[in-house]
Short mmCIF file of C-alpha atoms in Angstrom, two decimals:
data_model
loop_
_atom_site.label_atom_id
_atom_site.label_comp_id
_atom_site.label_asym_id
_atom_site.label_seq_id
_atom_site.Cartn_x
_atom_site.Cartn_y
_atom_site.Cartn_z
CA MET A 1 -26.18 -34.39 -10.69
CA SER A 2 -25.65 -37.04 -13.36
CA LEU A 3 -26.60 -34.48 -16.03
CA LEU A 4 -24.00 -32.10 -14.66
CA LEU A 5 -21.35 -34.81 -14.77
CA ASP A 6 -22.21 -35.52 -18.39
CA LEU A 7 -21.29 -31.98 -19.44
CA PRO A 8 -18.05 -31.56 -21.40
CA ALA A 9 -15.15 -30.44 -19.22
CA GLU A 10 -14.93 -27.08 -21.01
CA LEU A 11 -18.59 -26.31 -20.34
CA LEU A 12 -18.38 -27.44 -16.74
CA LEU A 13 -15.43 -25.15 -16.25
CA ARG A 14 -17.45 -22.25 -17.66
CA VAL A 15 -20.18 -23.00 -15.13
CA THR A 16 -17.70 -22.66 -12.27
CA GLU A 17 -16.51 -19.31 -13.63
CA TYR A 18 -19.97 -17.86 -12.98
CA SER A 19 -20.26 -19.37 -9.51
CA THR A 20 -19.09 -18.07 -6.16
CA PHE A 21 -16.29 -19.81 -4.31
CA ASP A 22 -18.75 -21.16 -1.73
CA SER A 23 -20.91 -22.57 -4.53
CA TYR A 24 -18.22 -24.64 -6.17
CA LYS A 25 -16.81 -25.59 -2.78
CA SER A 26 -20.20 -27.11 -1.98
CA LEU A 27 -20.34 -28.65 -5.43
CA SER A 28 -16.98 -30.31 -4.91
CA LEU A 29 -18.30 -32.10 -1.81
CA THR A 30 -21.08 -33.86 -3.69
CA ASN A 31 -18.94 -36.16 -5.79
CA SER A 32 -15.32 -37.33 -5.86
CA ARG A 33 -15.14 -36.81 -9.61
CA LEU A 34 -16.33 -33.20 -9.27
CA HIS A 35 -13.93 -32.66 -6.40
CA LYS A 36 -11.06 -33.84 -8.55
CA PHE A 37 -12.18 -31.65 -11.42
CA LEU A 38 -12.50 -28.56 -9.20
CA GLU A 39 -9.20 -28.98 -7.37
CA PRO A 40 -7.36 -26.41 -9.55
CA VAL A 41 -10.06 -23.84 -8.72
CA LEU A 42 -10.46 -24.71 -5.04
CA PHE A 43 -6.75 -24.63 -4.29
CA ALA A 44 -5.63 -21.86 -6.64
CA CYS A 45 -4.96 -19.61 -3.63
CA LEU A 46 -3.34 -20.63 -0.34
CA LYS A 47 -2.96 -18.67 2.88
CA VAL A 48 0.11 -19.40 5.00
CA ILE A 49 0.93 -17.99 8.44
CA ASN A 50 4.21 -18.38 10.33
CA ARG A 51 2.57 -20.17 13.25
CA LYS A 52 3.91 -23.49 14.43
CA GLU A 53 0.45 -24.78 15.36
CA ASP A 54 -0.73 -24.48 11.73
CA GLU A 55 2.24 -26.29 10.24
CA ASP A 56 0.94 -29.89 10.20
CA VAL A 57 -2.40 -28.99 8.60
CA LEU A 58 -0.77 -26.77 5.99
CA LYS A 59 1.81 -29.39 5.18
CA ALA A 60 -0.89 -31.98 4.51
CA VAL A 61 -2.79 -29.57 2.24
CA ILE A 62 0.35 -28.59 0.33
CA GLU A 63 1.49 -32.17 -0.19
CA LYS A 64 -1.85 -33.04 -1.74
CA TYR A 65 -2.82 -29.86 -3.59
CA GLY A 66 0.28 -27.65 -3.69
CA ARG A 67 0.73 -28.10 -7.43
CA HIS A 68 -2.50 -26.14 -8.02
CA VAL A 69 -1.53 -23.10 -5.96
CA ALA A 70 -0.95 -20.04 -8.16
CA LYS A 71 -1.54 -17.33 -5.54
CA LEU A 72 0.03 -17.21 -2.10
CA ASN A 73 -1.20 -15.03 0.76
CA PHE A 74 1.49 -15.01 3.42
CA ASP A 75 0.93 -13.38 6.82
CA LEU A 76 4.05 -12.70 8.85
CA HIS A 77 3.01 -12.36 12.50
CA LEU A 78 5.53 -10.59 14.71
CA LEU A 79 5.82 -10.39 18.49
CA PRO A 80 7.98 -8.10 20.62
CA ASP A 81 10.87 -9.46 22.64
CA MET A 82 9.50 -9.73 26.18
CA ASP A 83 12.55 -8.39 27.98
CA ASP A 84 12.04 -5.95 30.84
CA GLY A 85 15.71 -5.03 31.01
CA ASN A 86 16.29 -6.36 34.56
CA SER A 87 19.51 -8.06 35.60
CA LEU A 88 20.01 -11.76 35.02
CA ASN A 89 19.52 -12.50 38.71
CA GLU A 90 16.23 -10.60 38.87
CA SER A 91 14.60 -11.57 35.59
CA GLU A 92 14.53 -15.33 35.24
CA GLY A 93 10.83 -15.17 34.35
CA SER A 94 11.44 -12.35 31.92
CA LEU A 95 14.18 -14.31 30.20
CA GLY A 96 11.78 -17.20 29.81
CA ASN A 97 9.29 -14.86 28.18
CA GLN A 98 11.99 -13.51 25.91
CA ASP A 99 13.02 -16.99 24.81
CA ASN A 100 9.37 -17.84 24.19
CA SER A 101 8.72 -14.75 22.06
CA SER A 102 11.92 -15.43 20.10
CA GLN A 103 10.72 -18.95 19.34
CA LEU A 104 7.29 -17.68 18.31
CA ASN A 105 8.90 -15.05 16.08
CA CYS A 106 10.96 -17.65 14.23
CA LEU A 107 10.00 -18.33 10.64
CA THR A 108 8.73 -21.91 10.52
CA LEU A 109 10.47 -24.32 8.17
CA LEU A 110 7.25 -24.77 6.19
CA ALA A 111 6.78 -21.01 5.82
CA LYS A 112 10.37 -20.64 4.66
CA GLU A 113 9.98 -23.41 2.08
CA VAL A 114 6.71 -21.99 0.77
CA LEU A 115 8.10 -18.46 0.51
CA GLY A 116 11.32 -19.67 -1.08
CA GLY A 117 9.63 -21.88 -3.66
CA GLN A 118 10.73 -25.30 -2.45
CA LEU A 119 6.98 -25.93 -2.06
CA CYS A 120 4.10 -24.67 -4.22
CA HIS A 121 6.36 -24.30 -7.25
CA ASN A 122 3.71 -22.77 -9.53
CA VAL A 123 3.03 -19.62 -7.50
CA SER A 124 3.29 -16.44 -9.57
CA ASP A 125 1.24 -14.07 -7.37
CA ILE A 126 2.27 -13.33 -3.77
CA LYS A 127 0.66 -11.14 -1.14
CA PHE A 128 3.06 -10.64 1.79
CA THR A 129 1.52 -8.97 4.86
CA VAL A 130 3.27 -8.00 8.09
CA ILE A 131 1.02 -8.19 11.16
CA ALA A 132 2.53 -6.96 14.42
CA ALA A 133 1.04 -7.80 17.80
CA ASP A 134 -1.09 -4.87 19.01
CA ASN A 135 -0.01 -2.94 15.92
CA PHE A 136 3.43 -2.30 17.47
CA ASP A 137 1.86 -0.81 20.59
CA GLY A 138 3.59 -1.65 23.87
CA THR A 139 6.79 -1.04 25.79
CA TYR A 140 8.39 -4.32 24.69
CA TRP A 141 8.82 -3.11 21.12
CA ASP A 142 11.91 -1.14 20.12
CA GLU A 143 12.15 2.17 21.97
CA GLY A 144 8.71 1.64 23.49
CA GLY A 145 6.84 0.74 20.32
CA THR A 146 4.44 2.65 18.07
CA ILE A 147 6.16 5.46 16.17
CA TYR A 148 9.29 5.27 18.30
CA MET A 149 10.45 2.01 16.74
CA HIS A 150 11.56 4.18 13.80
CA ALA A 151 12.73 7.13 15.86
CA GLU A 152 16.24 7.19 14.43
CA PRO A 153 17.70 6.55 10.94
CA GLU A 154 19.71 3.37 10.42
CA MET A 155 22.88 2.54 8.56
CA ALA A 156 23.45 -0.90 7.04
CA ASP A 157 25.66 -1.97 9.96
CA ASP A 158 22.97 -0.88 12.43
CA VAL A 159 20.41 -3.02 10.62
CA PHE A 160 22.45 -6.21 10.92
CA GLU A 161 23.04 -5.57 14.62
CA GLU A 162 19.33 -4.98 15.26
CA GLU A 163 18.47 -8.23 13.49
CA GLN A 164 20.76 -10.06 15.89
CA ASN A 165 19.38 -8.34 18.98
CA ALA A 166 15.63 -8.21 18.26
CA SER A 167 14.06 -11.51 17.21
CA TRP A 168 11.21 -9.83 15.32
CA ARG A 169 13.69 -7.88 13.20
CA GLY A 170 15.60 -11.07 12.46
CA THR A 171 12.42 -12.95 11.55
CA MET A 172 11.24 -10.14 9.28
CA ASN A 173 14.55 -10.18 7.43
CA GLU A 174 14.50 -13.98 7.22
CA ALA A 175 11.08 -13.86 5.56
CA TYR A 176 12.18 -11.30 2.96
CA GLN A 177 15.34 -13.32 2.41
CA ALA A 178 13.34 -16.48 1.70
CA LEU A 179 10.98 -14.58 -0.58
CA ALA A 180 13.88 -13.19 -2.59
CA THR A 181 15.00 -16.69 -3.58
CA ARG A 182 11.68 -17.65 -5.19
CA GLU A 183 11.55 -17.74 -8.99
CA GLY A 184 8.61 -17.10 -11.29
CA VAL A 185 6.84 -14.39 -9.27
CA LYS A 186 5.17 -11.83 -11.53
CA THR A 187 2.77 -10.14 -9.09
CA LEU A 188 4.02 -8.97 -5.69
CA ARG A 189 1.93 -7.18 -3.07
CA LEU A 190 3.78 -6.05 0.05
CA CYS A 191 1.28 -4.95 2.71
CA GLU A 192 1.90 -3.03 5.94
CA VAL A 193 5.59 -2.81 5.16
CA VAL A 194 7.39 -1.92 8.38
CA PRO A 195 9.43 1.27 7.90
CA ARG A 196 12.60 -0.35 9.18
CA GLU A 197 15.37 -1.65 6.99
CA CYS A 198 16.23 -5.29 6.39
CA SER A 199 19.72 -6.44 5.49
CA THR A 200 18.14 -8.41 2.62
CA PHE A 201 17.21 -5.11 0.95
CA TYR A 202 20.92 -4.47 0.36
CA THR A 203 21.55 -7.76 -1.45
CA GLN A 204 21.85 -8.56 -5.14
CA THR A 205 19.41 -11.47 -4.61
CA TRP A 206 16.68 -9.02 -3.58
CA ARG A 207 17.40 -6.70 -6.48
CA ALA A 208 17.31 -9.59 -8.95
CA PHE A 209 14.00 -10.78 -7.48
CA LEU A 210 12.38 -7.37 -7.96
CA HIS A 211 13.80 -7.09 -11.47
CA ASN A 212 11.33 -9.72 -12.76
CA ILE A 213 8.16 -8.38 -11.11
CA LYS A 214 5.49 -7.23 -13.58
CA ASP A 215 2.85 -6.02 -11.10
CA PHE A 216 4.11 -4.39 -7.89
CA ASN A 217 1.97 -3.14 -5.00
CA ILE A 218 3.35 -1.75 -1.75
CA LYS A 219 1.54 -0.33 1.27
CA LEU A 220 3.59 1.36 3.97
CA TRP A 221 2.81 1.02 7.68
CA GLY A 222 2.25 4.20 9.64
CA GLY A 223 0.84 5.02 13.04
CA ASP A 224 0.69 7.37 16.00
CA ASN A 225 1.74 7.18 19.63
CA GLY A 226 -1.76 7.42 21.09
CA ALA A 227 -1.22 11.02 22.13
CA GLY A 228 -1.32 12.64 18.69
CA TRP A 229 2.25 12.40 17.40
CA HIS A 230 2.44 10.63 14.04
CA SER A 231 5.08 8.51 12.34
CA ASN A 232 6.03 11.41 10.09
CA THR A 233 7.48 13.26 13.10
CA GLN A 234 10.21 10.62 13.46
CA PRO A 235 13.51 10.96 11.54
CA GLY A 236 13.77 7.20 11.04
CA TYR A 237 10.42 7.12 9.24
CA ASP A 238 11.52 9.85 6.86
CA ASP A 239 14.85 8.10 6.32
CA PHE A 240 13.17 4.84 5.31
CA ILE A 241 10.88 6.62 2.85
CA LEU A 242 13.84 8.34 1.23
CA LYS A 243 15.48 4.92 0.74
CA MET A 244 12.44 3.25 -0.83
CA ASP A 245 13.74 3.86 -4.34
CA GLN A 246 17.00 2.17 -3.34
CA PHE A 247 15.16 -0.75 -1.73
CA PHE A 248 12.22 -1.20 -4.13
CA PHE A 249 11.35 1.10 -7.04
CA GLY A 250 14.84 1.44 -8.47
CA HIS A 251 14.91 -2.29 -9.26
CA LEU A 252 11.47 -2.67 -10.89
CA ASP A 253 12.89 -2.84 -14.40
CA SER A 254 10.11 -5.13 -15.69
CA ALA A 255 7.15 -3.65 -13.82
CA GLU A 256 4.23 -2.48 -15.93
CA ARG A 257 1.78 -1.94 -13.04
CA VAL A 258 2.78 -0.21 -9.81
CA THR A 259 0.63 0.75 -6.82
CA PHE A 260 2.09 2.77 -3.95
CA ILE A 261 -0.11 3.30 -0.88
CA ALA A 262 1.12 5.54 1.93
CA ASP A 263 -0.50 5.45 5.36
CA ASP A 264 -3.64 7.58 5.31
CA GLN A 265 -2.55 9.51 8.41
CA ASN A 266 1.02 9.96 7.17
CA PRO A 267 0.79 11.08 3.53
CA ILE A 268 4.01 11.30 1.53
CA GLY A 269 5.13 14.11 -0.73
CA MET A 270 6.28 17.75 -1.01
CA GLU A 271 9.74 19.21 -0.67
CA PRO A 272 11.87 17.88 2.20
CA ASN A 273 10.98 19.74 5.37
CA PHE A 274 9.52 19.04 8.78
CA HIS A 275 7.21 15.97 8.58
CA HIS A 276 7.50 15.77 4.78
CA SER A 277 9.37 13.51 2.39
CA PRO A 278 9.20 13.94 -1.40
CA THR A 279 7.79 11.13 -3.50
CA PRO A 280 10.65 8.59 -3.25
CA ILE A 281 10.79 7.38 -6.85
CA ARG A 282 13.41 8.56 -9.31
CA HIS A 283 11.97 9.93 -12.52
CA ASP A 284 13.88 7.34 -14.58
CA ALA A 285 12.86 4.32 -12.47
CA MET A 286 10.48 1.62 -13.74
CA PRO A 287 11.24 2.00 -17.47
CA LYS A 288 8.34 -0.23 -18.58
CA LEU A 289 5.66 1.39 -16.40
CA LYS A 290 2.20 1.56 -18.02
CA HIS A 291 -0.21 1.77 -15.08
CA LEU A 292 0.39 3.80 -11.91
CA VAL A 293 -1.73 4.08 -8.76
CA MET A 294 -0.77 6.46 -5.94
CA GLU A 295 -2.78 6.69 -2.72
CA ASN A 296 -2.45 9.10 0.23
CA PHE A 297 0.13 11.38 -1.36
CA PHE A 298 0.78 15.07 -1.72
CA ILE A 299 1.12 15.98 -5.36
CA ASP A 300 4.65 17.34 -5.71
CA PRO A 301 7.27 18.05 -8.38
CA ALA A 302 8.85 14.62 -7.84
CA LEU A 303 5.56 12.88 -8.69
CA ALA A 304 5.00 15.22 -11.63
CA ASN A 305 8.50 14.48 -12.96
CA LEU A 306 7.90 10.74 -12.65
CA ILE A 307 4.70 10.99 -14.69
CA LYS A 308 6.33 13.39 -17.13
CA SER A 309 9.26 11.05 -17.81
CA HIS A 310 6.83 8.18 -18.53
CA SER A 311 4.32 10.25 -20.50
CA GLN A 312 4.83 8.31 -23.76
CA GLN A 313 4.18 4.92 -22.18
CA LEU A 314 1.87 5.55 -19.20
CA GLU A 315 -1.63 4.39 -20.16
CA SER A 316 -3.50 4.83 -16.87
CA LEU A 317 -3.02 7.00 -13.80
CA THR A 318 -5.05 6.75 -10.60
CA LEU A 319 -4.66 9.20 -7.73
CA LYS A 320 -6.69 8.29 -4.65
CA ASN A 321 -6.87 10.59 -1.63
CA CYS A 322 -4.07 12.77 -2.94
CA PHE A 323 -3.76 16.42 -2.01
CA GLY A 324 -2.29 19.72 -2.96
CA SER A 325 -0.73 21.95 -0.33
CA PRO A 326 0.05 25.66 -0.29
CA ASP A 327 2.80 24.92 2.24
CA ILE A 328 5.07 22.94 -0.08
CA SER A 329 7.35 25.96 -0.26
CA THR A 330 6.98 29.51 0.97
CA ALA A 331 8.54 30.68 -2.28
CA HIS A 332 6.48 28.51 -4.62
CA PRO A 333 3.15 26.96 -3.57
CA TYR A 334 2.36 23.90 -5.70
CA THR A 335 -1.22 23.70 -6.95
CA TRP A 336 -3.33 21.06 -8.62
CA ALA A 337 -3.40 23.31 -11.68
CA GLU A 338 0.38 23.33 -11.98
CA PHE A 339 0.58 19.57 -11.43
CA LEU A 340 -2.06 18.82 -14.07
CA ARG A 341 -0.58 21.33 -16.52
CA THR A 342 2.83 19.66 -16.20
CA ILE A 343 1.28 16.35 -17.27
CA GLN A 344 -0.68 17.98 -20.08
CA ASP A 345 2.38 19.76 -21.50
CA THR A 346 4.10 16.41 -22.12
CA LYS A 347 1.37 15.41 -24.60
CA PRO A 348 0.75 12.16 -22.71
CA ILE A 349 -0.71 9.00 -24.23
CA LEU A 350 -2.84 8.46 -21.10
CA GLN A 351 -6.13 6.73 -21.84
CA SER A 352 -7.42 6.64 -18.26
CA LEU A 353 -7.13 9.27 -15.53
CA THR A 354 -8.94 8.72 -12.22
CA ILE A 355 -8.67 11.19 -9.35
CA THR A 356 -10.84 10.51 -6.30
CA ASN A 357 -10.99 11.93 -2.79
CA VAL A 358 -13.12 10.84 0.12
CA ARG A 359 -13.78 14.47 1.03
CA ALA A 360 -12.69 18.03 0.43
CA PRO A 361 -14.47 20.15 3.07
CA LEU A 362 -15.33 23.80 2.60
CA THR A 363 -15.62 24.63 6.31
CA ARG A 364 -13.99 23.49 9.53
CA GLU A 365 -17.37 22.24 10.75
CA GLU A 366 -17.66 20.02 7.68
CA GLU A 367 -14.16 18.59 8.21
CA PHE A 368 -14.89 17.37 11.73
CA TRP A 369 -18.62 16.63 11.30
CA ARG A 370 -18.08 13.22 9.74
CA ALA A 371 -16.09 12.00 12.74
CA TYR A 372 -19.18 12.42 14.94
CA ALA A 373 -21.92 11.65 12.41
CA GLU A 374 -24.13 8.64 13.12
CA ASP A 375 -24.29 7.88 9.40
CA GLU A 376 -20.96 8.54 7.71
CA ALA A 377 -22.55 8.14 4.28
CA ALA A 378 -25.15 10.84 4.92
CA PRO A 379 -24.61 14.24 3.25
CA PHE A 380 -23.23 17.00 5.44
CA GLN A 381 -25.88 19.14 7.11
CA PRO A 382 -24.49 22.33 8.69
CA ARG A 383 -25.90 23.26 12.08
CA GLU A 384 -25.83 26.98 11.34
CA GLU A 385 -26.36 29.18 8.32
CA GLU A 386 -23.20 29.17 6.22
CA ALA A 387 -21.47 32.14 4.63
CA THR A 388 -22.84 33.34 1.31
CA GLU A 389 -19.75 32.27 -0.66
CA ILE A 390 -19.96 28.73 0.80
CA LEU A 391 -23.65 28.46 -0.07
CA ARG A 392 -22.89 29.65 -3.59
CA ILE A 393 -20.19 27.01 -4.04
CA ARG A 394 -22.48 24.23 -2.78
CA GLU A 395 -25.15 25.32 -5.22
CA ARG A 396 -22.70 25.25 -8.12
CA LEU A 397 -21.59 21.76 -7.10
CA ARG A 398 -25.20 20.55 -7.04
CA ASN A 399 -26.00 22.07 -10.42
CA ASP A 400 -22.88 20.89 -12.24
CA PRO A 401 -21.74 17.33 -11.42
CA LYS A 402 -18.51 17.87 -13.39
CA LEU A 403 -17.29 20.38 -10.82
CA ARG A 404 -15.30 19.26 -7.80
CA VAL A 405 -13.50 20.79 -4.85
CA TRP A 406 -9.79 20.12 -5.26
CA PRO A 407 -8.41 19.27 -1.81
CA TYR A 408 -5.58 21.12 -0.11
CA VAL A 409 -4.22 19.93 3.22
CA TYR A 410 -1.35 20.61 5.59
CA LEU A 411 0.45 18.70 8.33
CA ASP A 412 0.39 20.04 11.85
CA ASP A 413 3.84 21.38 12.78
CA LYS A 414 3.90 19.60 16.13
CA TYR A 415 2.00 16.34 15.71
CA GLY A 416 2.16 15.69 11.98
CA MET A 417 -1.63 15.34 11.83
CA VAL A 418 -3.42 15.89 8.52
CA PHE A 419 -5.72 18.93 8.45
CA HIS A 420 -7.71 20.21 5.51
CA ASP A 421 -7.09 23.80 4.48
CA GLU A 422 -10.71 24.84 4.01
CA ASP A 423 -9.81 28.43 3.12
CA GLU A 424 -7.50 27.22 0.35
CA ASN A 425 -10.17 24.78 -0.86
CA VAL A 426 -12.62 27.67 -1.20
CA THR A 427 -10.09 30.04 -2.78
CA ALA A 428 -8.92 27.44 -5.30
CA PHE A 429 -12.49 26.51 -6.24
CA GLU A 430 -13.46 30.12 -6.88
CA ALA A 431 -10.29 30.76 -8.89
CA GLY A 432 -11.18 27.77 -11.08
CA ALA A 433 -7.66 27.08 -12.39
CA ASP A 434 -7.51 23.55 -10.95
CA GLN A 435 -10.82 22.61 -12.57
CA ARG A 436 -9.88 24.15 -15.93
CA GLU A 437 -6.57 22.29 -16.15
CA TYR A 438 -8.28 19.04 -15.18
CA GLU A 439 -10.89 19.44 -17.93
CA VAL A 440 -8.19 20.22 -20.50
CA LEU A 441 -6.23 17.14 -19.50
CA MET A 442 -9.36 14.97 -19.53
CA ARG A 443 -10.07 16.06 -23.10
CA VAL A 444 -6.60 14.82 -24.03
CA VAL A 445 -7.19 11.53 -22.19
CA ASN A 446 -10.58 10.98 -23.83
CA ALA A 447 -9.14 11.73 -27.27
CA ASN A 448 -6.33 9.24 -26.65
CA ARG A 449 -8.83 6.58 -25.65
CA LYS A 450 -10.98 7.12 -28.73
CA THR A 451 -7.92 6.97 -30.96
CA ARG A 452 -6.89 3.70 -29.31
CA GLU A 453 -10.38 2.23 -29.76
CA ARG A 454 -10.29 2.96 -33.49
CA VAL A 455 -7.02 1.10 -33.96
#
């Protein structure tokens, strides 16, 4: 231990860089001098929850080590208002429950000061996660909870009224309001964003806050009602998505990295029609964008236009679990080939293109097999002899690792569920246009990367 303490500070710091967090946490307990030295590493990230019972402990930690905190993970826990709707004379117990849930929903003073920057002044990276009790399931939530909390669209006046009537809506807005006043944030990750508006989203303070973000990540909440109907069947869900450019993307004037994750059971994209909303980002938004990640989306003209308008600055593009769909328009199906060709025609400066999908089944049996498989990682084994064309495709895929099945899916007209279009997957693979356009675009990307490496 004495030898370790004799090391120059720079070398000791290098040692910690190659250690796990648990390792240097243990190391810090061996000696007060080491503990002091490792404080900036140990307390670089702080997790805060809006729970009253955690406030005293967090306050003590922040008072002693808050100056070291550079990353903040904030969890906003929400509870429904426990009001059964009975009359005042019949619901004394219910009113007590409602008052209790309102108090629990309140943003604690410590949480407000941490979010707003009165404490932990050096934070530049914030992860803000909304966690609802029972994932919004239960009759005490708006309109019975689950997908029905966003059953109807809202106007700005409706939003303010809801924030006065529902404590969880008021608390959610209060948290965003506090966050908007913090200065110096460069990385912002909004997780499980509730698809309901906040009055803060309409303010200049919120717009100015987003203006300075360099790295923006947003993941949208989505769900189902337990009987099959998905969020995308509700007009209020669609309305919120359509306003996301107004609330978020339209103000990211400094953002160079943007990640947009839709709910995996409620993918976004395609022309406006039943259960679908187009990609909600204007083509001229985010003027400094260099790196874009989209997850759980339909490729659509809006996404293609966004990439096209940024083609001379976008350096990397990642599409994860994104799909084509022949149902985008009866007059004009939109294919992977057309999407990729649109990007290619702009002569992009892309140096990295990553397109990944968990699966793209060739048969209906393959689509549903994984749900019942004991080992989800195991390769699909059909129970019966497959059609000749399917066997031929599988053989080609085995023999040529560059080939892939480009996924096409559709949303069920009634429930909004995601179903793979196996026939379209097979047809598109045999036609080969999607694969050809991908290979052409990848040659452009690889050439761009080699040119950049030579500079």
